[in-house]
mmCIF file of C-alpha atoms in Angstrom:
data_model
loop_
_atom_site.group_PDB
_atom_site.id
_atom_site.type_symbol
_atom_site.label_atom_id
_atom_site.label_comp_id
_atom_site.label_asym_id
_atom_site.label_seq_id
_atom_site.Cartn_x
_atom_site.Cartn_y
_atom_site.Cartn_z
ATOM 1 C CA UNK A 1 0.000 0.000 0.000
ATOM 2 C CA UNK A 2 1.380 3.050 -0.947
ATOM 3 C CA UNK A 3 0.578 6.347 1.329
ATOM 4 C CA UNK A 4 2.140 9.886 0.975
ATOM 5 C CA UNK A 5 5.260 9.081 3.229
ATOM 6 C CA UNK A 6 6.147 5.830 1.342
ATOM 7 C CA UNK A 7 5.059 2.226 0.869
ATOM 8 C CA UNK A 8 3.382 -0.084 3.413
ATOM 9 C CA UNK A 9 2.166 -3.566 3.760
ATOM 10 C CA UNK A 10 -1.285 -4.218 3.373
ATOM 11 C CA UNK A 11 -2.679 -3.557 6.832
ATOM 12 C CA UNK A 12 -5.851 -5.202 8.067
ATOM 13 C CA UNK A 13 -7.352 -1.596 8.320
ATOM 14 C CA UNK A 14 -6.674 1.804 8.081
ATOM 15 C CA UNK A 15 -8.975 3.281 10.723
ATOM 16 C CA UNK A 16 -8.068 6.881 9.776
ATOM 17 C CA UNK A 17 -9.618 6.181 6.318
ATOM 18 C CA UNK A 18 -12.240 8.558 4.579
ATOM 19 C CA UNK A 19 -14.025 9.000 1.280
ATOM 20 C CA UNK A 20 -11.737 11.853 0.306
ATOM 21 C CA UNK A 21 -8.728 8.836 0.302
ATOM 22 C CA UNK A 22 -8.216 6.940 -2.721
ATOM 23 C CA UNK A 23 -6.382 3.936 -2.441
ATOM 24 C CA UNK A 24 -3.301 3.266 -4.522
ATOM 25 C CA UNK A 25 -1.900 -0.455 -3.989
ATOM 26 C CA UNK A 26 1.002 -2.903 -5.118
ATOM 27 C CA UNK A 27 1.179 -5.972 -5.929
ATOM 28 C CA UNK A 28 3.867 -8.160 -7.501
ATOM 29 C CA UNK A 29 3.134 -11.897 -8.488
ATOM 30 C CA UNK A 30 5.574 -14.123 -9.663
ATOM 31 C CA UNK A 31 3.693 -16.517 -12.001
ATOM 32 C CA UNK A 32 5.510 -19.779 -13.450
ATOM 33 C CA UNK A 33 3.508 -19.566 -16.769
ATOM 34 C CA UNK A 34 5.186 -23.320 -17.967
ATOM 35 C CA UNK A 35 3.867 -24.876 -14.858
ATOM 36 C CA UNK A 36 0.687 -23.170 -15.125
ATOM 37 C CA UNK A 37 0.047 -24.629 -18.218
ATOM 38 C CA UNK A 38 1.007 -28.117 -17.441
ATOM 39 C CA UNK A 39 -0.809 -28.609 -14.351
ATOM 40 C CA UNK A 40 -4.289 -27.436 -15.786
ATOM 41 C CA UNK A 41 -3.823 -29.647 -18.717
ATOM 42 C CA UNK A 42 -3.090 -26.630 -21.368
ATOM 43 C CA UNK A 43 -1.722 -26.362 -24.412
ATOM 44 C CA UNK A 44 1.744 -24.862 -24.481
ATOM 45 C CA UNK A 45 0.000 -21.881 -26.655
ATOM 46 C CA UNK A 46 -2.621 -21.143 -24.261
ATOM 47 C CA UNK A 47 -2.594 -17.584 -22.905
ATOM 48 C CA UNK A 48 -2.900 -16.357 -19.902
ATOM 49 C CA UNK A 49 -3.751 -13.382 -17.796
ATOM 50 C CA UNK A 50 -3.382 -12.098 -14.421
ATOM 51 C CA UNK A 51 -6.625 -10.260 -13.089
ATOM 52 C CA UNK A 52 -7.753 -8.158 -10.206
ATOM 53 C CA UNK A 53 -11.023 -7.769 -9.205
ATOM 54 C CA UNK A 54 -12.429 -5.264 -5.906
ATOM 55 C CA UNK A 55 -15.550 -5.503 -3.673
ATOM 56 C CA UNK A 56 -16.522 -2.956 -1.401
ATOM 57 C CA UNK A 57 -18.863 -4.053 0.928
ATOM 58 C CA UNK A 58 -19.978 -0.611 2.407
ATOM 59 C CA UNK A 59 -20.852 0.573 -0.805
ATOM 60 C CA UNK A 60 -21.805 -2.810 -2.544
ATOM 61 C CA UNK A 61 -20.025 -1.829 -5.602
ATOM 62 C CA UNK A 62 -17.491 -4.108 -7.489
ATOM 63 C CA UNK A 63 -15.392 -3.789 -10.784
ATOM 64 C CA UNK A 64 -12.042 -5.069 -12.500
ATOM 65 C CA UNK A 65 -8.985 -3.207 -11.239
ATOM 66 C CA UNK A 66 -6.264 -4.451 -13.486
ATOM 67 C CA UNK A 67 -5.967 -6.748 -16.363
ATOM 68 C CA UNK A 68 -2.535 -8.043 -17.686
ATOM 69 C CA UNK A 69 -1.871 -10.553 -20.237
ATOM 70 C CA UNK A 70 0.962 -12.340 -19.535
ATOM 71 C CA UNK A 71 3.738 -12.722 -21.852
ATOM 72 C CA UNK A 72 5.047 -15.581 -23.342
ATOM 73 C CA UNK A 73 7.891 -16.911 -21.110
ATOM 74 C CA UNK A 74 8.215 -20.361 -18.595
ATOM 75 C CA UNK A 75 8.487 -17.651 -15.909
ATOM 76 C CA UNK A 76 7.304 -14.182 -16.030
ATOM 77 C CA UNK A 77 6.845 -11.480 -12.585
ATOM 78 C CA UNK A 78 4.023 -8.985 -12.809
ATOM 79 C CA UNK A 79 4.214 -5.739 -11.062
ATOM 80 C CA UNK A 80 0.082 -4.571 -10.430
ATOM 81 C CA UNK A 81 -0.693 -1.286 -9.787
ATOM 82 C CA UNK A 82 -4.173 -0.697 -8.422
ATOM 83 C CA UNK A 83 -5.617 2.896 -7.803
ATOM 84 C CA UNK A 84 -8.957 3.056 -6.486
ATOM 85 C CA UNK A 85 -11.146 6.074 -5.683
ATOM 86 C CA UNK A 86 -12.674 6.963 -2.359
ATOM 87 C CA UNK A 87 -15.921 7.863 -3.295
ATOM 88 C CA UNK A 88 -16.455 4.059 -4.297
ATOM 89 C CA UNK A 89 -15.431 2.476 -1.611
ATOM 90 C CA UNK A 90 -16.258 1.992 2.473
ATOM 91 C CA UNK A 91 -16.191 -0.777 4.596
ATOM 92 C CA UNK A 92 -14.764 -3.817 4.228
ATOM 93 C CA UNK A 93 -12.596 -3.351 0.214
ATOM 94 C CA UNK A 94 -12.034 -7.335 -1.137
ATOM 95 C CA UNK A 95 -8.921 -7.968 -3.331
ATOM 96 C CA UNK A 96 -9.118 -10.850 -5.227
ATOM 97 C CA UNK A 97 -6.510 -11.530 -7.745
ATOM 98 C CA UNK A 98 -6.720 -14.716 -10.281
ATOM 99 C CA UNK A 99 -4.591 -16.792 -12.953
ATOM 100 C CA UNK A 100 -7.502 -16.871 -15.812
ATOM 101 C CA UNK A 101 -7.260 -18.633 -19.083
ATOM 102 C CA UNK A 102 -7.225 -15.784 -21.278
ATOM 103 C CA UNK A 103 -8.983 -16.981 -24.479
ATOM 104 C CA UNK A 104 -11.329 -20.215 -25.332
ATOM 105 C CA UNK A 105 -9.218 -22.899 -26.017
ATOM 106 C CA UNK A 106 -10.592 -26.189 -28.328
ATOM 107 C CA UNK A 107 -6.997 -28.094 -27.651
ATOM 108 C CA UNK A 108 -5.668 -29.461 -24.669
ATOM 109 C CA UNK A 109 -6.387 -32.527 -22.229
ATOM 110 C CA UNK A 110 -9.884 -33.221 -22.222
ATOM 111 C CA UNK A 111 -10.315 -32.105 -18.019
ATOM 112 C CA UNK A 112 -8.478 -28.975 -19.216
ATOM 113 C CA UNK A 113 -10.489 -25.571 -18.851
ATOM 114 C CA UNK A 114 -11.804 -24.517 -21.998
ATOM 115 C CA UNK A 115 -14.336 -21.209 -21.809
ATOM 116 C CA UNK A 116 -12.059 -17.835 -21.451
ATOM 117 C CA UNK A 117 -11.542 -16.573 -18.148
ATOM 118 C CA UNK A 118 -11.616 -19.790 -16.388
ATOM 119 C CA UNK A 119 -9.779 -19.666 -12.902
ATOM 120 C CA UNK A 120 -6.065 -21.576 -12.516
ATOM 121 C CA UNK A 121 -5.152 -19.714 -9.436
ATOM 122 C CA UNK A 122 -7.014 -17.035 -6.773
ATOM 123 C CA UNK A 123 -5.876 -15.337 -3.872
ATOM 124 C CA UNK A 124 -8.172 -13.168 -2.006
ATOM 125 C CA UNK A 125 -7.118 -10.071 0.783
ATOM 126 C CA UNK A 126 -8.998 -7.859 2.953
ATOM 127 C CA UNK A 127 -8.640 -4.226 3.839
ATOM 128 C CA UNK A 128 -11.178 -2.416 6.549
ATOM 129 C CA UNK A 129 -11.620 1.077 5.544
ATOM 130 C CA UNK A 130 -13.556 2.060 8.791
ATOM 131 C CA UNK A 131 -12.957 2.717 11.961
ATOM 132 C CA UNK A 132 -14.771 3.266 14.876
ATOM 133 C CA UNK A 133 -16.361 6.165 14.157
ATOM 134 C CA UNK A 134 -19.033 6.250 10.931
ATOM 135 C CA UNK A 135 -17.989 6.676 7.602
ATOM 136 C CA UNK A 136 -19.919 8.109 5.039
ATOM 137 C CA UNK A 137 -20.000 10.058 1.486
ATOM 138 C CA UNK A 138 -19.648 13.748 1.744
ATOM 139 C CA UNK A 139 -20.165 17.273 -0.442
ATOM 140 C CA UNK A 140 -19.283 20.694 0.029
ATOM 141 C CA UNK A 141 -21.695 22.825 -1.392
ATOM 142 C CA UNK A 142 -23.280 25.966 -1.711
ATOM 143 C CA UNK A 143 -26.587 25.955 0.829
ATOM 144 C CA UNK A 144 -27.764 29.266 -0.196
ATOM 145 C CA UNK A 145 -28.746 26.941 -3.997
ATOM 146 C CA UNK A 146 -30.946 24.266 -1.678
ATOM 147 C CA UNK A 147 -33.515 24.404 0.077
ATOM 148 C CA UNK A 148 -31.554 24.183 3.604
ATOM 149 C CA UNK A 149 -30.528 27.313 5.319
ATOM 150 C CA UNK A 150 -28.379 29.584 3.748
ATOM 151 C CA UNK A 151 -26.669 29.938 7.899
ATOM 152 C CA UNK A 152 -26.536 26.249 8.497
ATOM 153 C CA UNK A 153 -22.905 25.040 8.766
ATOM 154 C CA UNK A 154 -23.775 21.236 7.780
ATOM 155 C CA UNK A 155 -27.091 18.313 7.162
ATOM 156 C CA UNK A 156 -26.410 14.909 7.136
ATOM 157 C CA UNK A 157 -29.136 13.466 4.806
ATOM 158 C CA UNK A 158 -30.211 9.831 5.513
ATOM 159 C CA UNK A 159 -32.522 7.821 3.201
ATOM 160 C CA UNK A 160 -33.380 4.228 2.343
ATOM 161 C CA UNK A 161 -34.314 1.400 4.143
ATOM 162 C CA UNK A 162 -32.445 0.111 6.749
ATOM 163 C CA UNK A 163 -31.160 -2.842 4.252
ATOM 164 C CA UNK A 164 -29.965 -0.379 1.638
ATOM 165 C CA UNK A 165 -26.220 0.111 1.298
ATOM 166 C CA UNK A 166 -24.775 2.349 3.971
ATOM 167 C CA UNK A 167 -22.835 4.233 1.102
ATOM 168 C CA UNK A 168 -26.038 4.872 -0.728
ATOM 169 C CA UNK A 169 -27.839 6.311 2.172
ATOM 170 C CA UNK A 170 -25.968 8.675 3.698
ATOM 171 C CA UNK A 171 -24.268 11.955 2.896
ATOM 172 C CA UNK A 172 -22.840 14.347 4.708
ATOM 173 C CA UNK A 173 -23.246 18.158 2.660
ATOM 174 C CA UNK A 174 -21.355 20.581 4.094
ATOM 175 C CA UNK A 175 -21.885 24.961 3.361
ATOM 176 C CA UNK A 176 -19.039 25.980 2.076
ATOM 177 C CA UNK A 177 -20.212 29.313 3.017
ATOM 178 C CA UNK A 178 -19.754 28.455 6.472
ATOM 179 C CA UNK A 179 -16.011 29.224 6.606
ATOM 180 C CA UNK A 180 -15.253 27.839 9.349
ATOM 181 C CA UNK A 181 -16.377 24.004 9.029
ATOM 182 C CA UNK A 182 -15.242 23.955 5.294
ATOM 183 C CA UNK A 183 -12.066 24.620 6.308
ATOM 184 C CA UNK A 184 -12.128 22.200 9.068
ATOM 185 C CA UNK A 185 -12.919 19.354 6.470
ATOM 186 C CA UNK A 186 -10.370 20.411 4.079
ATOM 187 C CA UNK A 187 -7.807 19.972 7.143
ATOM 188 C CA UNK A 188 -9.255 16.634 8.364
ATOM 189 C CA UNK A 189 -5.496 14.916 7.405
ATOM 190 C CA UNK A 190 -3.938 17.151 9.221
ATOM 191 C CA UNK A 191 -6.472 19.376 11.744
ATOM 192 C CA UNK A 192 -5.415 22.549 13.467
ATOM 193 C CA UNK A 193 -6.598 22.635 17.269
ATOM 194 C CA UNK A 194 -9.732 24.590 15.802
ATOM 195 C CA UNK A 195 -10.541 21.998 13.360
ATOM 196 C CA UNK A 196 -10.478 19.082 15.745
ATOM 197 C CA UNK A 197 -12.970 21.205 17.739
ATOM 198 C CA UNK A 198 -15.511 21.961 14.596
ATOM 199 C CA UNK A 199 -14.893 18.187 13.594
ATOM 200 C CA UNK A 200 -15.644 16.746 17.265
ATOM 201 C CA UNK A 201 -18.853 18.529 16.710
ATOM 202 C CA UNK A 202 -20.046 17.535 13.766
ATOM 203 C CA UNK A 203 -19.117 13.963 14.679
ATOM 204 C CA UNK A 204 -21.192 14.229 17.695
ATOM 205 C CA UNK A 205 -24.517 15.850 15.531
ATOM 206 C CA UNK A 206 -23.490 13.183 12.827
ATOM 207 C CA UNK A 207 -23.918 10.309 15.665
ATOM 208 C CA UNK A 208 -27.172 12.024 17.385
ATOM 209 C CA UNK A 209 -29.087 12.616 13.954
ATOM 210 C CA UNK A 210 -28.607 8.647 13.076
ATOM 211 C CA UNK A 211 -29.399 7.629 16.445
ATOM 212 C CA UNK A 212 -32.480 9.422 16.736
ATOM 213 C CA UNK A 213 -32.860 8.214 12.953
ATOM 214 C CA UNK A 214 -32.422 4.418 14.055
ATOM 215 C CA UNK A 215 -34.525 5.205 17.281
ATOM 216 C CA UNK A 216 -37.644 6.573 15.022
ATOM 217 C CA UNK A 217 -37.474 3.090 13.003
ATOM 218 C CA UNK A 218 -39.730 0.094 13.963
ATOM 219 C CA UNK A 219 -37.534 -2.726 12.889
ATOM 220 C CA UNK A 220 -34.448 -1.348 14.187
ATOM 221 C CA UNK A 221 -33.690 -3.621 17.410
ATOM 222 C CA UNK A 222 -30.510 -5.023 18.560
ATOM 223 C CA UNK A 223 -31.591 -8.302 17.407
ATOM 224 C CA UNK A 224 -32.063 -7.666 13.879
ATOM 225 C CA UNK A 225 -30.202 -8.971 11.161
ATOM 226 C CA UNK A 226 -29.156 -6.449 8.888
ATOM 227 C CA UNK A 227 -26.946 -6.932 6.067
ATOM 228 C CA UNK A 228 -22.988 -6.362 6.098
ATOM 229 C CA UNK A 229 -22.520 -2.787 4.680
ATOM 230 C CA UNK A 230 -26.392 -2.212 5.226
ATOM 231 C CA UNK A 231 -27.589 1.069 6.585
ATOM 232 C CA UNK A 232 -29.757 -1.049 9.508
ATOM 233 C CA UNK A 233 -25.614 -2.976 10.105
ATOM 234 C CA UNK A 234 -23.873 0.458 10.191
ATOM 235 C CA UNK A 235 -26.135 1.993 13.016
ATOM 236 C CA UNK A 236 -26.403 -1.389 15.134
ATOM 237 C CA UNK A 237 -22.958 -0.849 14.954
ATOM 238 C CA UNK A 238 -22.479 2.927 15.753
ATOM 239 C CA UNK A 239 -25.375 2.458 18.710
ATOM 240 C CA UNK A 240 -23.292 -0.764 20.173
ATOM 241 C CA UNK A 241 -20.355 1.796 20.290
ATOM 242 C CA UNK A 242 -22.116 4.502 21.879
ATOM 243 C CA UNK A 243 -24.568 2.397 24.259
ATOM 244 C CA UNK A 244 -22.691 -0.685 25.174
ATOM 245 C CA UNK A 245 -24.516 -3.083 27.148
ATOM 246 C CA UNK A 246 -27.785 -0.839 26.951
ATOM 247 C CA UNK A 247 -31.300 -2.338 24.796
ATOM 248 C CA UNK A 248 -32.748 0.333 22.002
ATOM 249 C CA UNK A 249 -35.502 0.310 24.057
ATOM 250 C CA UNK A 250 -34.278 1.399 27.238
ATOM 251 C CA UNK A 251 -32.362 3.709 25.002
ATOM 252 C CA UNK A 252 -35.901 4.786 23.288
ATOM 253 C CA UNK A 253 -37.937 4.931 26.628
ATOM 254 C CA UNK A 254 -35.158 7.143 27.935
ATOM 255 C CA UNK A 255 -35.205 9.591 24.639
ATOM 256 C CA UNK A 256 -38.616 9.644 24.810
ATOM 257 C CA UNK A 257 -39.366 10.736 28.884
ATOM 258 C CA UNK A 258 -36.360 13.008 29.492
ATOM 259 C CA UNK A 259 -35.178 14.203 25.506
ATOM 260 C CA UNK A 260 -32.536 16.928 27.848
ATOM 261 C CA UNK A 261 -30.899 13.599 29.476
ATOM 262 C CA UNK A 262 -30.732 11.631 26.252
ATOM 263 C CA UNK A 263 -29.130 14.242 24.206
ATOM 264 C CA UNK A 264 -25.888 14.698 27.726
ATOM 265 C CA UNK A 265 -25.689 10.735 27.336
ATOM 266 C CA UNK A 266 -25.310 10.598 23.831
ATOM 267 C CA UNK A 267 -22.573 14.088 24.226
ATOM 268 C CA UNK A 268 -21.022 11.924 27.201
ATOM 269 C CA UNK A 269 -20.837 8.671 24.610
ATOM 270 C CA UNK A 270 -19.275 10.584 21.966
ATOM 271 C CA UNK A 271 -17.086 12.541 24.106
ATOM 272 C CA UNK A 272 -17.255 16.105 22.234
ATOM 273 C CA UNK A 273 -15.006 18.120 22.260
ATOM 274 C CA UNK A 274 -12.672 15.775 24.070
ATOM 275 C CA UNK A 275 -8.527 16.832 23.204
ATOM 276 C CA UNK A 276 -6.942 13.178 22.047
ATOM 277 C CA UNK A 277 -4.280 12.298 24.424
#
């Protein structure tokens, strides 16, 4: 994995991760073509082709990331060089790279693969692209050409079921009129004391608005069983975080006889405006 201070190995998360990242990644397979070939039955004129393929399962999207046809020699070493961008990706991103048989073959042993982009050879990593705290899409934009208020510094939209993607339902917009959170966002790699402040804030609005959100939903219960990368998954998630050991209906009997106490335990839970140690 390749980050702005050099190369890494593939980590089992980067829990700093964002939308704004895109993800630029390494790979180099050494692939004895020869041996391939004999031990799928081949033909010694059978081509093949290295492939890599991504899943993100927070945004339930999926496409080819590389494709290289391998060239004719016994042994041959493939560098791949994978650049992915944020906005597609969340939760957990899949890596699977495969040996295919590059075109239909008609010779061969008969138990040898014929149709074009049969599998010889897979290997499959993982990469977590969230941390603790929700991830989600976000925008900058102009507020004064919506329909929100021109004044307000940010709205977190939410919509969908709670089985739809978690990537598809939320987005964070942000008024880039309000100077003072667009600038905070724009400095989220690197925030100024005044940044982590704005930030810890929207965080903790962020976290209240999809609480109350889940809260206002029948069929959200800590029993339920939501799809990975669902919407329903992501906020059982965020309200196991900030309500260990509590039931969503303790935690909805409590919002709905004392609102004032709710909204200090959920500030308490996300600790705002709490300076990292």
């Amino acid at each position: 994995m390749l980050l702005e201070d050099g190369e890494i190995p593939l980590p089992e998360a980067v829990p700093d991760w964002d939308y704004r990242m895109d993800l630029h990644l390494r790979r180099t397979v050494r692939v004895d073509v020869e041996q391939a070939r004999s031990q799928s039955g081949l033909s010694a004129e059978s081509d093949l082709m290295l492939s890599v393929v991504w899943t993100s399962r927070g945004s339930n999207l999926s496409g080819p990331a590389q494709q290289l046809r391998l060239a004719d020699l016994e042994t041959t070493t493939v560098t791949l060089d994978i650049r992915l961008p944020g906005t597609d990706l969340g939760g957990l991103l899949v890596l699977d790279t495969a040996l295919l048989l590059a075109d239909r073959q008609h010779s061969g042993r008969m138990s040898a693969p014929r149709r074009a982009g049969s599998v010889l050879w897979s290997d499959r990593r993982s990469l977590r692209l969230q941390g603790d705290a929700p991830q989600f899409p976000m925008a900058v934009i102009d507020f004064g050409r919506t329909s929100f208020p021109d004044n307000a510094a940010w709205h977190l939209q939410i919509s969908g079921g709670m089985e739809s993607a978690t990537m598809g339902s939320l987005l964070l917009l942000v008024n880039e009129r309000n100077a003072v959170t667009a600038a905070a966002f724009e400095n989220a790699g690197r925030p100024r004391p005044v940044d982590r402040a704005v930030l810890s804030v929207v965080y903790a609005d962020a976290a209240r608005t999809m609480v109350e959100h889940a809260l206002n939903t029948d069929d959200f219960t800590e029993d339920a069983d939501f799809p990975e990368g669902s919407l329903g998954a992501t906020l059982q998630a965020l309200f196991d975080q900030l309500f260990p050991e509590q039931s969503v209906t303790d935690i909805r009997l409590r919002r709905h006889q004392s609102p004032s106490l709710f909204a200090s335990d959920l500030q308490a839970a996300v600790r705002i405006l709490e300076v990292p140690s």
